[in-house]
Structures are given as structure tokens and as C-alpha cells.
Amino acid sequence: MSSSDLPVREIPGSYGIPFFTPIANRLEYFYADGGRDQYFKSRVEKYQSTVFRANMPPGPFVASDPKCIIVLDAKSFPILFDVSKVEKKNVFTGTYVPSTQLTGGYRVLAYLDPSEPRHAQLKNLLFYLLKSSSSRVIPKFQETYTELFTSLEADLKTNGKAKFNDVGEQAAFRFLGRAYFQVNPETTKLGKSAPTLITAWVLFSLSPQISLGLPWFLEDPIIHFFQLPPILIKSSYQKLYDYFLPVSAPYLLYAATLGIPADEAVHNILYAVCFNTFGGIKIQFPNTLKWLARAGSDLHVKLAKEIRTIIKTVGFGSVTTAAIELMPLMKSVVYEVLRIDPPVPLQFGKAKVDLTIESHDAQFNVKKGEMIFGYQPFATKDPKIFDRPEEFIPDRFVGDGANLLKYVAWSNGPETEATSVDNKTCAGKDFVVLITRLFVIEFFRRYDTFTADSVDSELGATVTITSLTKATS
Ligand code: HEM
């Protein structure tokens, strides 16, 4: 059936009684059996539709209007990438906007629509930062992650197991300092405090949107009814700012040529490094390890062989960008992790004009001003697109499988399309894919196989390594 033949259907679903239903929905979403996934799944079944109306948390009192049109399949989800039709102004965290006091008084880039002139200026500044540091990414990654693996091995030897997350976060921030700013942050006044400072600060923006796993009667009144007062996190943020001000200096001259005042540039660089990059890696690397561990030693042996052979024959012993491109299984594994476990699962956009959304079964008319919300894990596990969607299939994207990459959307855009100043695709799209590849490469250069236990949580898996088998070839 061609899309124009699809029947026009009224969007099913309702928002219930103002104030009361949104709160009941919030409790269901965060605390009922099956949580968020079940919140959406039960409604897909009830309405027999992957597009419907429902309230999205937090609702009262943080967000005055929780009403959303929910899109949950691979065909309707990309409406959120079309910035000619949806507005991405102030929707980064959804139906509420965190105080700008958390970001130095500025609306930082993630909250800007491409129609706002500052969007292109700030995105260009980040492209410049990424380009200027590109030659340092591979060597600084290798230096830092060798330190990490050495410390994990020591921990494993002493304690019989090694917790990955805390040391992994220290390594991530150290790597970012070395690659972006040529500074090891641990040698500055920050010491090893950055991961804790950042995690606390991020919580002030995201608390209405997440659960910390506490009992509902304690958690809901504190973090979902009101936003946490920014004043409580001011001194932590100031410590981060005091680090970023001097290290950002090489980028401020360029910022001035773009018309961005130095102070605004520093707050944006801080946000991109701490919230976007560090916050993303904090989720993405443990998730990668989790799926690799679950896949087992057969996959590990194949990855080690592919990675080591290509480094030897194409890179002449070194990891080069050309060599990385010739590792199909490793590349597919990274995309499969990003497909099955997109690190940032919630995307929002407000209809800029009256528009039509198409699912696989029907078309739906949306009015200008209505909020559209997409739950990405359902779109990237759409059974009409992906065979065995709930399974981690390491070679899913090898060969003809590459045709499915257009449905991998972790960056807020199809994996086959580039980020630019004209869209809202993650500015660090290529960087993220590169460093996740480097993580897998460096791991399997060093180890033949490993085992690990993992526990899922909203902000990435918690991973404990239980064995590491050193490379024998
Ligand atoms: C694993 C790491 C990362 C993940 C999972 C991630 C994910 C995302 C997602 C989903 C969005 C779109 C949010 C939305 O509008 O709904 C986004 C936007 C953005 N990301 Fe990333 N990101 C990561 C790393 C980075 C890095 C390394 C940078 C740059 C240094 C970066 C900079 C940005 C910026 C600036 C935006 C807003 C883009 C715009 O306004 O056009 N991110 N990211």
C-alpha cells in the first residue's frame, strides 16, 4: 500500500481529567509494573495504534501541559527530525524547561531551534572544537583507556571482581580533557571530582523526567512535583565553570569571530562536554560492555580476530581511521548497541504547522502547536523493520544489513545522514560512533574474552567485570 492510500484515522486516546489524570499517569509511568515500556505498550494494545494521545510525565506542577501525541514506530518517529515541521525550541527535556540558572543564565544550544540565529553560531563553535581536537582522539583514547584497563585488572586481581562504572566515568572525563583541551582535569583543582559534580548537576535538569528507584511516596513529591532549586547546585556548577574557563581559551577567539561572547561560549562548551558528551558516554560505554558480555565468547573471539588482523594488515600495527572502516563486525556491533539501547530515549518536538503523521497502518492529522513525543527504543525495535527486534544480533548491519542503518536514530537523526547547522542531529554524532568503536577495539586488542554481570537502570547499566582473559595472539 502506498503511503497516500493509508486511511486517515482520528488520533486515538485521551488526556483524562486535568491535574488528576496526569498525576495518576505519572505514577503509572514511573512506578507500576513494567514501568515506562508498559505505559506505552499497554496503550498500543488498547488503541491498536502506534500513534495515540497520552499524557507525558512530569505533569503538575513542573509542566503545565503534559498532553502529547505519542509516536512509537519507525515510520512515524522521523517526523521529529523534520525541523521544517516541528519546532525544537525548549523541548530538549520534554514538556518542561529547566531553569537557565543551571546554565549560567543562557539558553544553551540543546534548547535552541535551528530557526534561532544563535543555533548555527553555537553549533559551528562545537564543530570547530571537534575538528580542532580530532587528531588527538585516537592517541588520547588509547592512553586513557590503557590506564582504565590496567586499573580494572588490578581491582579484579585484588577483589575477584571489578566495578566498571565509577572508574569508567573518571576515564571518560580524563579522556575528554586530554582530547578536547590538552589538559588532564585530574591535575587541576577539580581533581577526581568532576563525575560527581556533573551527575548531581544533571540531576537538577532531569529529575522530573527520571526515577532514582526510591519508593514512590518519597521520590515523587521531591523530584516530580517541583524542580529542584538551582541554588542548591550553584557551587558545584561554579567549580566546573572554573575549570572550563581557562581550558576553553583556545576556542574563545573563534567564538568571538562567530559573534558569541566569551561567557556564553564557555557555558555552552561546559554543557556540551559535561551534559551531552560525558552524560552520553556514562550511559553508552556500560551499555556496550553489557551487550558484549551477554553475547558471550564466540562473539569476542570473532571481534578480536577481525580487529587484530585489520590493525596488522591495514594499519601496520596502529589503529587508523582507514583500518577502523574495514572492520564490518565491530562496526555492526556498535550500531546494534545504539539501536537496541539508545542512550537518550525520549525525543520531543512541537508541530510548527498543521501536519500529517504516518504510521505503518494509518495517517493522522496534527494541529499546529501540538506536542509530539517519540519513545525511541520502540522505533528502533519496530518489528515491521527489524527481524527479531528484541535480540542483540551482532552482525545485523553487516553487508546488506547496512540498508537498515537509516532506522538507527540514537543521534536524533537517521544514522545515514550528517549532522549540520540546519538540523537538530547530535553535534557529536561522528565522534560518538568513533569513540564507541575505539572502546570495542582497544578492549579486544587487549582481551580475548571476558565475563561481566550487569543491572539495567534508567541512566545506563551498572556493570561488574568478573573475568578478563588477556590476549593470547
Ligand atoms: C554518547 C554520547 C552522546 C549521545 C547519546 C548524544 C545524544 C544526543 C541526542 C539524542 C540529541 C538530540 C536531543 C533532542 O533534541 O531531542 C543530541 C543533541 C546534541 N548533542 Fe549529542 N549526544 C552525545 C554526545 C555528544 C557530543 C560528543 C557532543 C559534542 C561535543 C554533543 C553535542 C550535542 C549538541 C550540541 C546537541 C544539540 C544539537 C542541536 O542543537 O542542533 N553530543 N545528542
Coordinates of C-alpha atoms and ligand atoms in Angstrom, one line a residue:
M1 CA 0.0 0.0 0.0
S2 CA 1.5 3.4 -0.9
S3 CA 1.5 5.9 1.9
S4 CA -1.1 8.1 0.3
D5 CA -3.5 5.1 0.3
L6 CA -3.4 4.9 4.1
P7 CA -6.7 5.6 5.8
V8 CA -6.9 8.8 7.7
R9 CA -7.6 8.0 11.4
E10 CA -8.6 10.2 14.3
I11 CA -5.7 10.1 16.8
P12 CA -7.0 7.7 19.5
G13 CA -6.5 8.3 23.2
S14 CA -7.5 11.0 25.7
Y15 CA -5.9 13.1 28.4
G16 CA -8.5 12.5 31.1
I17 CA -9.3 14.9 33.9
P18 CA -6.8 17.8 34.1
F19 CA -4.4 17.7 37.0
F20 CA -5.6 14.3 38.4
T21 CA -5.1 12.1 35.4
P22 CA -1.6 13.4 34.6
I23 CA -0.5 12.6 38.2
A24 CA -2.1 9.1 38.0
N25 CA -0.4 8.6 34.7
R26 CA 3.0 9.8 36.1
L27 CA 2.7 7.2 39.0
E28 CA 1.9 4.5 36.4
Y29 CA 4.8 5.5 34.2
F30 CA 7.4 5.5 36.9
Y31 CA 6.2 3.0 39.5
A32 CA 3.7 0.5 38.0
D33 CA 4.8 -3.0 37.0
G34 CA 6.7 -2.8 33.7
G35 CA 7.2 1.0 34.1
R36 CA 7.7 3.2 31.1
D37 CA 7.8 0.4 28.5
Q38 CA 4.5 -1.0 29.8
Y39 CA 3.0 2.5 29.9
F40 CA 3.4 2.7 26.1
K41 CA 2.9 -0.9 25.3
S42 CA -0.5 -1.2 27.1
R43 CA -1.8 1.9 25.2
V44 CA -0.6 0.5 21.8
E45 CA -2.6 -2.6 22.6
K46 CA -5.6 -0.7 23.8
Y47 CA -5.8 1.7 20.9
Q48 CA -4.5 -0.8 18.3
S49 CA -2.2 2.0 17.1
T50 CA 1.4 3.1 17.4
V51 CA 0.3 6.7 17.3
F52 CA -2.0 7.9 20.1
R53 CA -2.7 10.7 22.6
A54 CA -1.4 10.4 26.2
N55 CA 0.0 12.5 29.0
M56 CA 3.8 12.5 29.4
P57 CA 5.3 13.0 32.8
P58 CA 6.1 15.0 34.8
G59 CA 2.9 17.0 34.5
P60 CA 1.8 19.1 37.6
F61 CA 3.4 21.2 38.9
V62 CA 6.6 21.1 36.8
A63 CA 4.9 21.1 33.4
S64 CA 1.7 22.9 32.9
D65 CA 0.7 21.0 29.8
P66 CA 1.6 17.2 29.7
K67 CA -0.6 16.5 26.6
C68 CA 1.4 14.7 23.8
I69 CA 0.9 12.8 20.6
I70 CA 3.0 9.7 21.1
V71 CA 4.7 8.1 18.1
L72 CA 6.1 4.6 18.6
D73 CA 7.1 3.1 15.2
A74 CA 10.0 3.6 12.8
K75 CA 7.7 5.2 10.2
S76 CA 6.1 7.9 12.3
F77 CA 9.2 8.6 14.6
P78 CA 11.2 10.6 11.9
I79 CA 8.6 13.4 12.0
L80 CA 10.7 14.6 14.9
F81 CA 13.8 15.1 12.7
D82 CA 11.9 17.4 10.2
V83 CA 12.7 20.8 11.6
S84 CA 10.6 22.5 8.8
K85 CA 7.6 20.8 10.5
V86 CA 8.5 20.5 14.2
E87 CA 9.9 23.2 16.5
K88 CA 12.8 22.1 18.7
K89 CA 12.7 25.2 20.9
N90 CA 12.9 24.5 24.6
V91 CA 11.9 20.8 24.2
F92 CA 15.3 19.1 25.0
T93 CA 13.9 17.8 28.3
G94 CA 10.3 17.5 27.1
T95 CA 7.3 19.3 28.4
Y96 CA 9.2 21.5 30.9
V97 CA 12.2 23.7 30.7
P98 CA 14.9 23.6 33.4
S99 CA 15.9 27.0 34.9
T100 CA 18.6 28.8 32.9
Q101 CA 20.2 29.4 36.3
L102 CA 21.6 25.9 35.8
T103 CA 23.4 27.1 32.7
G104 CA 24.9 30.4 33.6
G105 CA 21.7 32.3 32.6
Y106 CA 21.8 31.2 29.0
R107 CA 19.5 29.1 26.9
V108 CA 22.2 26.7 25.7
L109 CA 22.4 25.1 22.2
A110 CA 20.4 22.0 23.0
Y111 CA 17.3 24.1 23.7
L112 CA 17.5 26.2 20.5
D113 CA 15.5 25.7 17.3
P114 CA 17.6 25.9 14.1
S115 CA 15.4 29.0 13.2
E116 CA 17.1 30.9 16.0
P117 CA 20.3 32.6 14.7
R118 CA 22.3 31.5 17.8
H119 CA 21.8 27.9 16.9
A120 CA 24.1 27.9 13.9
Q121 CA 26.7 30.0 15.6
L122 CA 26.9 27.7 18.7
K123 CA 26.8 24.5 16.6
N124 CA 29.6 25.8 14.4
L125 CA 31.6 26.5 17.6
L126 CA 31.2 22.9 18.7
F127 CA 32.1 21.6 15.2
Y128 CA 35.2 23.7 15.4
L129 CA 36.1 22.2 18.8
L130 CA 35.6 18.7 17.5
K131 CA 37.6 19.3 14.4
S132 CA 40.4 21.0 16.2
S133 CA 40.8 18.1 18.6
S134 CA 40.3 15.3 16.0
S135 CA 44.0 14.4 15.7
R136 CA 44.2 13.8 19.5
V137 CA 41.2 11.5 19.8
I138 CA 42.8 8.1 19.0
P139 CA 46.1 8.7 20.9
K140 CA 44.4 10.2 24.0
F141 CA 41.8 7.5 24.0
Q142 CA 44.4 4.8 23.9
E143 CA 46.4 6.5 26.7
T144 CA 43.4 6.9 28.9
Y145 CA 41.7 3.6 28.3
T146 CA 45.0 1.7 28.8
E147 CA 45.1 3.3 32.3
L148 CA 41.5 2.2 32.8
F149 CA 42.0 -1.4 31.8
T150 CA 45.2 -1.6 33.9
S151 CA 43.3 -0.4 37.0
L152 CA 40.4 -2.8 36.3
E153 CA 42.8 -5.7 36.1
A154 CA 44.4 -4.7 39.4
D155 CA 41.0 -4.5 41.0
L156 CA 40.0 -7.8 39.6
K157 CA 43.2 -9.4 41.0
T158 CA 42.6 -8.0 44.5
N159 CA 38.9 -8.3 44.8
G160 CA 37.9 -11.1 42.4
K161 CA 35.6 -8.6 40.5
A162 CA 35.9 -5.0 39.2
K163 CA 33.2 -2.4 39.1
F164 CA 33.3 -0.6 35.8
N165 CA 31.1 2.5 36.2
D166 CA 33.0 4.8 38.6
V167 CA 36.4 4.2 37.1
G168 CA 34.9 4.3 33.6
E169 CA 33.4 7.8 34.3
Q170 CA 36.8 9.0 35.7
A171 CA 38.4 7.8 32.5
A172 CA 35.8 9.4 30.3
F173 CA 36.3 12.8 31.8
R174 CA 40.1 12.5 31.7
F175 CA 39.9 11.5 28.1
L176 CA 37.7 14.4 27.2
G177 CA 40.1 16.8 28.9
R178 CA 43.1 15.4 27.1
A179 CA 41.4 15.2 23.7
Y180 CA 39.4 18.5 23.7
F181 CA 41.7 20.8 25.8
Q182 CA 45.1 19.1 26.1
V183 CA 44.6 19.1 29.9
N184 CA 44.3 16.2 32.3
P185 CA 41.5 17.5 34.5
E186 CA 42.7 15.4 37.4
T187 CA 45.8 17.6 37.6
T188 CA 43.7 20.8 38.1
K189 CA 41.7 21.9 41.1
L190 CA 38.9 19.6 40.0
G191 CA 40.9 16.5 40.9
K192 CA 38.7 13.5 40.5
S193 CA 35.5 15.4 41.5
A194 CA 34.1 16.1 38.0
P195 CA 31.9 12.9 37.6
T196 CA 30.2 13.5 40.9
L197 CA 29.7 17.2 40.3
I198 CA 28.3 16.6 36.8
T199 CA 26.0 13.8 37.9
A200 CA 24.5 16.0 40.6
W201 CA 24.1 19.0 38.3
V202 CA 22.5 16.9 35.5
L203 CA 20.0 15.6 38.1
F204 CA 18.8 19.1 38.6
S205 CA 17.7 19.3 34.9
L206 CA 16.5 15.8 34.5
S207 CA 14.9 14.9 37.9
P208 CA 11.3 15.5 36.8
Q209 CA 11.9 13.0 33.9
I210 CA 13.5 10.1 35.8
S211 CA 13.1 7.8 38.7
L212 CA 16.0 7.1 41.1
G213 CA 14.5 3.8 42.2
L214 CA 13.3 5.1 45.6
P215 CA 9.7 4.3 46.9
W216 CA 7.2 6.4 45.1
F217 CA 5.9 8.2 48.2
L218 CA 9.4 9.5 48.9
E219 CA 10.6 10.2 45.4
D220 CA 7.5 11.6 43.6
P221 CA 6.8 14.6 45.9
I222 CA 10.5 15.6 45.9
I223 CA 11.6 15.3 42.3
H224 CA 8.4 15.2 40.2
F225 CA 6.1 17.8 41.7
F226 CA 8.7 20.7 41.6
Q227 CA 12.0 21.3 40.0
L228 CA 14.9 21.2 42.5
P229 CA 16.1 24.7 43.3
P230 CA 19.1 25.6 41.2
I231 CA 20.7 27.5 44.1
L232 CA 21.5 24.1 45.8
I233 CA 23.8 23.1 42.9
K234 CA 25.3 26.6 42.2
S235 CA 28.7 26.0 43.9
S236 CA 29.2 22.6 42.2
Y237 CA 28.5 24.2 38.8
Q238 CA 30.9 27.1 39.7
K239 CA 33.7 24.5 40.2
L240 CA 33.1 23.1 36.8
Y241 CA 32.9 26.6 35.3
D242 CA 36.3 27.5 37.0
Y243 CA 37.8 24.5 35.2
F244 CA 36.2 25.2 31.8
L245 CA 37.0 29.0 31.7
P246 CA 40.8 28.6 31.3
V247 CA 40.8 25.4 29.2
S248 CA 38.3 26.8 26.7
A249 CA 40.6 29.7 25.9
P250 CA 41.8 28.3 22.6
Y251 CA 38.2 28.2 21.4
L252 CA 37.1 31.6 22.6
L253 CA 38.9 33.5 19.8
Y254 CA 36.9 31.6 17.2
A255 CA 33.7 32.1 19.2
A256 CA 34.3 35.8 19.0
T257 CA 34.6 35.7 15.2
L258 CA 31.2 33.9 15.2
G259 CA 29.7 36.7 17.4
I260 CA 29.4 34.6 20.6
P261 CA 30.5 36.4 23.8
A262 CA 33.2 34.5 25.8
D263 CA 31.0 33.8 28.8
E264 CA 28.2 32.3 26.7
A265 CA 30.7 30.2 24.8
V266 CA 32.2 28.8 28.0
H267 CA 28.8 27.8 29.4
N268 CA 28.0 26.1 26.1
I269 CA 31.3 24.3 25.9
L270 CA 30.7 23.2 29.5
Y271 CA 27.3 21.9 28.6
A272 CA 28.4 20.1 25.5
V273 CA 31.2 18.4 27.3
C274 CA 29.5 17.6 30.6
F275 CA 25.9 17.1 29.8
N276 CA 26.0 16.0 26.1
T277 CA 29.3 14.1 25.9
F278 CA 30.0 12.9 29.5
G279 CA 26.3 12.2 30.1
G280 CA 26.2 10.2 26.9
I281 CA 29.3 8.2 27.5
K282 CA 28.3 7.5 31.1
I283 CA 25.4 5.5 29.6
Q284 CA 26.8 4.3 26.3
F285 CA 30.0 2.6 27.4
P286 CA 28.5 0.5 30.2
N287 CA 25.7 -0.5 27.8
T288 CA 28.2 -1.6 25.2
L289 CA 30.0 -3.7 27.8
K290 CA 26.7 -5.2 29.0
W291 CA 25.7 -6.3 25.5
L292 CA 29.1 -7.7 24.7
A293 CA 29.2 -9.7 27.9
R294 CA 25.7 -11.1 27.3
A295 CA 26.7 -12.1 23.7
G296 CA 29.5 -14.4 25.0
S297 CA 32.9 -15.6 24.0
D298 CA 32.0 -16.7 20.4
L299 CA 31.5 -13.0 19.5
H300 CA 34.5 -11.9 21.5
V301 CA 36.8 -14.3 19.6
K302 CA 35.4 -13.1 16.2
L303 CA 35.8 -9.4 17.2
A304 CA 39.4 -9.9 18.5
K305 CA 40.3 -11.7 15.2
E306 CA 38.8 -9.1 13.0
I307 CA 40.2 -6.1 14.9
R308 CA 43.8 -7.5 15.3
T309 CA 44.0 -8.7 11.7
I310 CA 43.0 -5.4 10.2
I311 CA 45.3 -3.4 12.6
K312 CA 48.2 -5.6 11.5
T313 CA 47.5 -5.6 7.7
V314 CA 45.9 -2.2 7.1
G315 CA 47.1 -0.1 10.0
F316 CA 50.6 -1.7 10.0
G317 CA 50.3 -2.1 13.8
S318 CA 48.3 1.1 14.5
V319 CA 44.7 2.0 14.9
T320 CA 43.9 4.3 12.0
T321 CA 40.6 5.7 10.7
A322 CA 41.1 3.7 7.5
A323 CA 41.6 0.5 9.4
I324 CA 38.6 1.1 11.5
E325 CA 36.4 1.4 8.4
L326 CA 37.4 -2.1 7.4
M327 CA 36.1 -3.8 10.5
P328 CA 32.5 -4.7 9.5
L329 CA 31.6 -6.9 12.5
M330 CA 33.0 -4.3 15.0
K331 CA 31.1 -1.5 13.3
S332 CA 27.9 -3.5 13.3
V333 CA 28.2 -4.3 17.0
V334 CA 28.4 -0.6 17.8
Y335 CA 25.4 0.2 15.7
E336 CA 23.5 -2.7 17.2
V337 CA 24.1 -1.4 20.8
L338 CA 22.9 2.1 19.7
R339 CA 19.8 0.5 18.1
I340 CA 18.8 -1.8 21.0
D341 CA 19.7 0.6 23.8
P342 CA 19.6 4.2 22.5
P343 CA 21.3 6.2 25.3
V344 CA 18.8 9.2 25.0
P345 CA 15.4 7.5 24.6
L346 CA 13.0 10.4 24.8
Q347 CA 12.5 13.0 21.9
F348 CA 10.1 15.8 21.6
G349 CA 9.0 18.4 19.0
K350 CA 6.1 20.8 18.7
A351 CA 4.2 21.0 15.4
K352 CA 5.2 24.2 13.6
V353 CA 2.3 23.8 11.2
D354 CA -0.7 21.6 10.7
L355 CA 0.9 18.3 9.6
T356 CA 0.2 14.7 8.9
I357 CA 2.0 11.8 10.6
E358 CA 2.0 8.3 9.0
S359 CA 2.4 5.1 10.9
H360 CA 2.5 1.7 9.1
D361 CA -1.3 1.5 9.2
A362 CA -2.8 4.9 9.0
Q363 CA -2.3 8.7 8.7
F364 CA -3.1 11.1 11.4
N365 CA -3.7 14.9 11.3
V366 CA -1.9 17.0 13.9
K367 CA -2.6 20.7 14.6
K368 CA 0.0 23.4 14.8
G369 CA 1.2 23.8 18.4
E370 CA 0.6 20.2 19.5
M371 CA 3.5 18.4 21.2
I372 CA 4.8 15.2 19.6
F373 CA 6.8 12.8 21.7
G374 CA 8.7 9.8 20.3
Y375 CA 9.9 6.9 22.5
Q376 CA 13.0 5.9 20.5
P377 CA 13.5 2.3 21.8
F378 CA 10.1 1.4 20.3
A379 CA 11.0 3.0 16.9
T380 CA 14.4 1.2 16.8
K381 CA 12.8 -2.1 17.8
D382 CA 9.9 -1.9 15.3
P383 CA 9.1 -5.5 14.3
K384 CA 7.9 -4.3 10.9
I385 CA 11.5 -3.1 10.2
F386 CA 13.8 -5.3 12.3
D387 CA 13.8 -9.0 12.4
R388 CA 13.9 -10.4 16.0
P389 CA 14.0 -6.7 17.2
E390 CA 14.4 -7.5 20.9
E391 CA 17.5 -9.6 20.2
F392 CA 21.1 -8.4 20.1
I393 CA 22.3 -9.5 16.7
P394 CA 25.9 -8.6 16.4
D395 CA 26.2 -8.7 12.6
R396 CA 22.8 -7.2 11.9
F397 CA 24.3 -4.3 10.0
V398 CA 26.9 -6.2 8.0
G399 CA 26.6 -6.4 4.2
D400 CA 23.0 -5.7 3.0
G401 CA 22.2 -5.1 6.7
A402 CA 23.7 -1.6 6.2
N403 CA 20.4 -0.7 4.5
L404 CA 18.8 -0.7 7.9
L405 CA 21.1 2.0 9.2
K406 CA 18.6 4.7 8.2
Y407 CA 16.4 3.4 11.1
V408 CA 19.1 3.8 13.7
A409 CA 18.3 7.1 15.3
W410 CA 20.3 7.5 18.5
S411 CA 21.6 10.9 17.4
N412 CA 18.1 12.4 16.7
G413 CA 18.6 11.7 13.0
P414 CA 19.0 8.8 10.7
E415 CA 22.5 7.2 11.0
T416 CA 22.9 7.7 7.3
E417 CA 22.5 11.5 7.4
A418 CA 25.0 14.1 8.6
T419 CA 24.6 16.5 11.4
S420 CA 24.6 20.1 10.3
V421 CA 23.7 23.6 11.5
D422 CA 20.3 23.2 9.7
N423 CA 19.1 20.2 11.7
K424 CA 18.9 19.1 15.4
T425 CA 21.0 16.0 15.0
C426 CA 23.6 15.5 17.7
A427 CA 26.7 17.7 17.0
G428 CA 28.9 14.9 18.2
K429 CA 27.4 12.1 16.0
D430 CA 30.6 11.0 14.3
F431 CA 32.7 11.5 17.4
V432 CA 30.4 9.2 19.5
V433 CA 30.4 6.5 16.9
L434 CA 34.2 6.8 16.7
I435 CA 34.9 6.6 20.4
T436 CA 32.5 3.7 20.9
R437 CA 34.3 1.9 18.1
L438 CA 37.6 2.7 19.8
F439 CA 36.3 1.3 23.1
V440 CA 35.5 -2.0 21.4
I441 CA 38.8 -2.0 19.5
E442 CA 41.0 -1.3 22.5
F443 CA 39.1 -3.8 24.6
F444 CA 39.6 -6.7 22.2
R445 CA 43.2 -5.8 21.3
R446 CA 43.9 -6.4 25.0
Y447 CA 41.5 -9.3 25.8
D448 CA 40.4 -12.5 24.1
T449 CA 37.2 -12.7 26.2
F450 CA 35.6 -11.5 29.4
T451 CA 32.6 -12.0 31.7
A452 CA 30.6 -9.4 33.5
D453 CA 27.3 -9.0 35.4
S454 CA 25.1 -6.1 34.7
V455 CA 22.0 -4.5 36.2
D456 CA 19.9 -2.2 34.0
S457 CA 19.0 1.2 35.2
E458 CA 17.5 4.4 33.7
L459 CA 20.9 6.1 33.3
G460 CA 22.7 3.1 31.8
A461 CA 23.7 -0.3 33.1
T462 CA 25.7 -1.0 36.2
V463 CA 28.5 -3.4 35.1
T464 CA 30.8 -5.5 37.2
I465 CA 33.5 -7.4 35.4
T466 CA 34.1 -10.9 36.8
S467 CA 36.9 -12.1 34.5
L468 CA 39.3 -10.7 31.8
T469 CA 41.2 -13.1 29.6
K470 CA 44.4 -11.4 28.3
A471 CA 45.1 -11.6 24.5
T472 CA 47.0 -14.7 23.5
S473 CA 47.7 -13.7 19.9
Ligands
HEM1 C1 27.1 9.0 23.7 C2 27.1 10.3 23.6 C3 26.0 11.2 23.1 C4 24.7 10.9 22.9 C5 24.0 9.6 23.2 C6 24.0 12.0 22.4 C7 22.7 12.1 22.0 C8 22.1 13.3 21.5 C9 20.7 13.4 21.2 C10 19.7 12.3 21.3 C11 20.5 14.6 20.8 C12 19.1 15.3 20.4 C13 18.3 15.7 21.5 C14 17.0 16.2 21.1 O1 16.9 17.4 20.6 O2 15.9 15.5 21.2 C15 21.7 15.3 20.9 C16 21.8 16.7 20.6 C17 23.0 17.3 20.8 N1 24.3 16.8 21.1 FE1 24.7 14.9 21.5 N2 25.0 13.0 22.2 C18 26.2 12.5 22.6 C19 27.4 13.1 22.5 C20 27.6 14.4 22.1 C21 28.9 15.1 21.9 C22 30.2 14.4 21.9 C23 28.6 16.4 21.6 C24 29.5 17.5 21.2 C25 30.7 17.7 21.6 C26 27.2 16.5 21.6 C27 26.5 17.7 21.3 C28 25.2 17.8 21.1 C29 24.5 19.0 20.8 C30 25.2 20.4 20.7 C31 23.2 18.7 20.6 C32 22.1 19.7 20.1 C33 22.2 19.8 18.6 C34 21.5 21.0 18.0 O3 21.1 21.9 18.7 O4 21.4 21.1 16.8 N3 26.6 15.3 21.9 N4 22.7 14.5 21.3

